[in-house]
Coordinates of C-alpha atoms in Angstrom, one line a residue:
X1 CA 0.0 0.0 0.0
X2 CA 0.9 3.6 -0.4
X3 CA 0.8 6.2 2.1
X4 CA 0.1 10.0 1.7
X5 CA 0.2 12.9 4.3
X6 CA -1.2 16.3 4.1
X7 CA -2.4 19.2 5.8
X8 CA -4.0 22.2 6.2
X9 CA -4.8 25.4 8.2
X10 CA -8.4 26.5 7.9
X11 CA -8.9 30.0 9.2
X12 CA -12.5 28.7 11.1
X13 CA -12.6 27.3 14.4
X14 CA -12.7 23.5 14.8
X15 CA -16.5 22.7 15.2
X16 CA -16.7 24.7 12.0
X17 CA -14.1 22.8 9.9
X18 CA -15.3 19.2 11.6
X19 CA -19.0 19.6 10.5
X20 CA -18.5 20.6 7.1
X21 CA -16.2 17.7 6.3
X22 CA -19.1 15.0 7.6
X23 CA -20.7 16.5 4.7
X24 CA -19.6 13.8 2.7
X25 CA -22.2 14.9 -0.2
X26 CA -21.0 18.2 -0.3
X27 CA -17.2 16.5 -1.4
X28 CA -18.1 17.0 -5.0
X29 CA -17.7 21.1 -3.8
X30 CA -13.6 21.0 -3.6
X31 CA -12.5 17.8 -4.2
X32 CA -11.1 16.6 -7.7
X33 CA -12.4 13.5 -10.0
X34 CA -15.0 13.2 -6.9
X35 CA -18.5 13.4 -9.4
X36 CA -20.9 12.3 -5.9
X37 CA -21.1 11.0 -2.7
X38 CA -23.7 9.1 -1.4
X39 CA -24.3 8.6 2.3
X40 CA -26.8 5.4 2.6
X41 CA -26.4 5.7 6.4
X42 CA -24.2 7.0 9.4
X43 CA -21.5 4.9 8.4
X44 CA -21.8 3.9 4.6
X45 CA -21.1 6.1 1.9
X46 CA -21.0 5.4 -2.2
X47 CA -18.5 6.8 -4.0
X48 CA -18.7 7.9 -8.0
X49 CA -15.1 9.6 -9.3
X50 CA -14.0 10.3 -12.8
X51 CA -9.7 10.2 -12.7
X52 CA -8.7 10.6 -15.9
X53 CA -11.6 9.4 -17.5
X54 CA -11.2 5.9 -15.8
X55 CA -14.7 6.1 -14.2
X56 CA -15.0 4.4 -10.5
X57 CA -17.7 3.4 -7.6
X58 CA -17.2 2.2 -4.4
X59 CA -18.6 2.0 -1.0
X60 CA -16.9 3.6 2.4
X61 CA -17.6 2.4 5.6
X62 CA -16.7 4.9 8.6
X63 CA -14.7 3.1 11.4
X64 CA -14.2 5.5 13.6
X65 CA -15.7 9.0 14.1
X66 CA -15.5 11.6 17.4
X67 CA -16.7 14.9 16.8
X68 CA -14.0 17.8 16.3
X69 CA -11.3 15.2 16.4
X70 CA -11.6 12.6 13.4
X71 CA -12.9 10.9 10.8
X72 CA -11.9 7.6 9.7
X73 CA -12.8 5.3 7.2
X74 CA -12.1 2.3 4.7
X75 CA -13.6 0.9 1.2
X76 CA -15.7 -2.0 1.7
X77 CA -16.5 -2.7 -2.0
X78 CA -15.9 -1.2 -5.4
X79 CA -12.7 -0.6 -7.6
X80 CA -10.3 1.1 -5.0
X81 CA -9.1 -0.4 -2.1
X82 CA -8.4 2.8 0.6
X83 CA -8.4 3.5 4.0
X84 CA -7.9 6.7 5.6
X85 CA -8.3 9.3 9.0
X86 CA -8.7 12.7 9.2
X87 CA -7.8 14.8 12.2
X88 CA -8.8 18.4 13.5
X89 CA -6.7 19.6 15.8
X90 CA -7.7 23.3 17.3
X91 CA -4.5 25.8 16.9
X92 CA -6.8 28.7 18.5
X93 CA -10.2 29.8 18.9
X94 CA -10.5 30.2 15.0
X95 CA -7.8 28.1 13.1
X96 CA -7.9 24.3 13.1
X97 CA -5.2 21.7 11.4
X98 CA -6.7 19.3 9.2
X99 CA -4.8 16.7 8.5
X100 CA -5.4 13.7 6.0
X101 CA -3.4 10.5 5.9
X102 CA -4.9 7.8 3.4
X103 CA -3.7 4.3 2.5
X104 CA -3.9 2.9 -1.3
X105 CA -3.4 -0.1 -2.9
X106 CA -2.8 1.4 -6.5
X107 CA -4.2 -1.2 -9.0
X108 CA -2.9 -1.3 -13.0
X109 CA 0.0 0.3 -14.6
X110 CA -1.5 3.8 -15.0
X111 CA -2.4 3.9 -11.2
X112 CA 1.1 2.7 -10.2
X113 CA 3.2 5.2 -12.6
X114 CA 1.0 7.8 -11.2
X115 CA 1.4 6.6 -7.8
X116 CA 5.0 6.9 -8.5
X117 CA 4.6 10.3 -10.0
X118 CA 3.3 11.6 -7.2
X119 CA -0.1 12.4 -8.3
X120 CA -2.2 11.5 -5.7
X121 CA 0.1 13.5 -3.2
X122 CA -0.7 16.5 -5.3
X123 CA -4.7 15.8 -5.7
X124 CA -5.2 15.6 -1.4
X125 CA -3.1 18.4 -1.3
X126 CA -5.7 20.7 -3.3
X127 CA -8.2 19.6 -2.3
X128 CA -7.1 20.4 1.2
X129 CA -6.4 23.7 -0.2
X130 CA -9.5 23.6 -1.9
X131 CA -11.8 22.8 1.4
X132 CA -9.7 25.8 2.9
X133 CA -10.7 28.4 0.1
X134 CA -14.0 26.5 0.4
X135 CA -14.7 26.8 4.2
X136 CA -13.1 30.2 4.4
X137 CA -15.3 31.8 1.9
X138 CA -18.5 30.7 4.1
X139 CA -17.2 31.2 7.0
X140 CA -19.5 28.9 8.7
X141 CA -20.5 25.2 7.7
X142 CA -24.1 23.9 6.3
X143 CA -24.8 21.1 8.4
X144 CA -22.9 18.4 9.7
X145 CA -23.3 15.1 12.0
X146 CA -22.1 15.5 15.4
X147 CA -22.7 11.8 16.4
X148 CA -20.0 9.0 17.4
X149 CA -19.0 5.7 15.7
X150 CA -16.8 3.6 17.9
X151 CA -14.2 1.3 16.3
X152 CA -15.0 -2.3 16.0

């Protein structure tokens, strides 16, 4: 599996930043290749992406979610095979770090040489910055889910 690591400072306090991103529908807004999210239930989610005109679907299950802290999740069906947490960590009263770690298994050449390439780095990282410019703008989020998923 591959590993990326990125981050972000938001300019909106943590509760803010925290229930936008459980707005799993919303991805579509500032991520890339993301074409719609699905949530079936608290903890399932389908995924439709376009990269590079290789069309994908797949289904997320959430393994782990606190409110204003993380986020985690892995793919339970579909073409990718992911798993993946993301953190808020207050810096003040109205900055919070997001940060994203996600784990891959690139499948086929094309995914591997852009694995290798470095692409997938570069995607997370804008649409981190993406979410910031996105979450900024607002200035406050439209909804979110505030309740708890315990691991196992």
């Amino acid at each position: 599996m591959s590993t990326v690591q990125e981050s972000v400072e938001v300019e909106v306090p943590v509760r803010t930043a925290y229930n936008q991103w459980t707005l799993f529908q919303e991805f579509p807004r500032f991520m890339e290749g993301v074409e719609r999210v699905e949530q079936v239930d608290d903890r399932h989610n389908h995924w439709v992406t376009s990269v590079a005109g290789a069309r994908r679907e797949f289904d997320t299950e959430i393994i782990d979610q606190l409110p204003d802290e993380r986020v985690a999740w892995q793919t339970t069906s579909g073409d990718i095979q992911q798993r993946g947490l993301v953190t808020f960590q207050p810096l003040d009263e109205s900055h919070t770090r997001v940060d994203v770690t996600m784990e891959f298994q690139p499948s086929g050449m094309s995914e591997k040489a852009a694995d290798m390439m470095g692409v997938l780095d570069r995607r997370v990282k804008g649409d981190l910055r993406r979410f910031k410019e996105f979450i900024e703008h607002r200035g406050e989020e439209e909804g979110g889910w505030r309740g708890r998923i315990t691991p196992g």
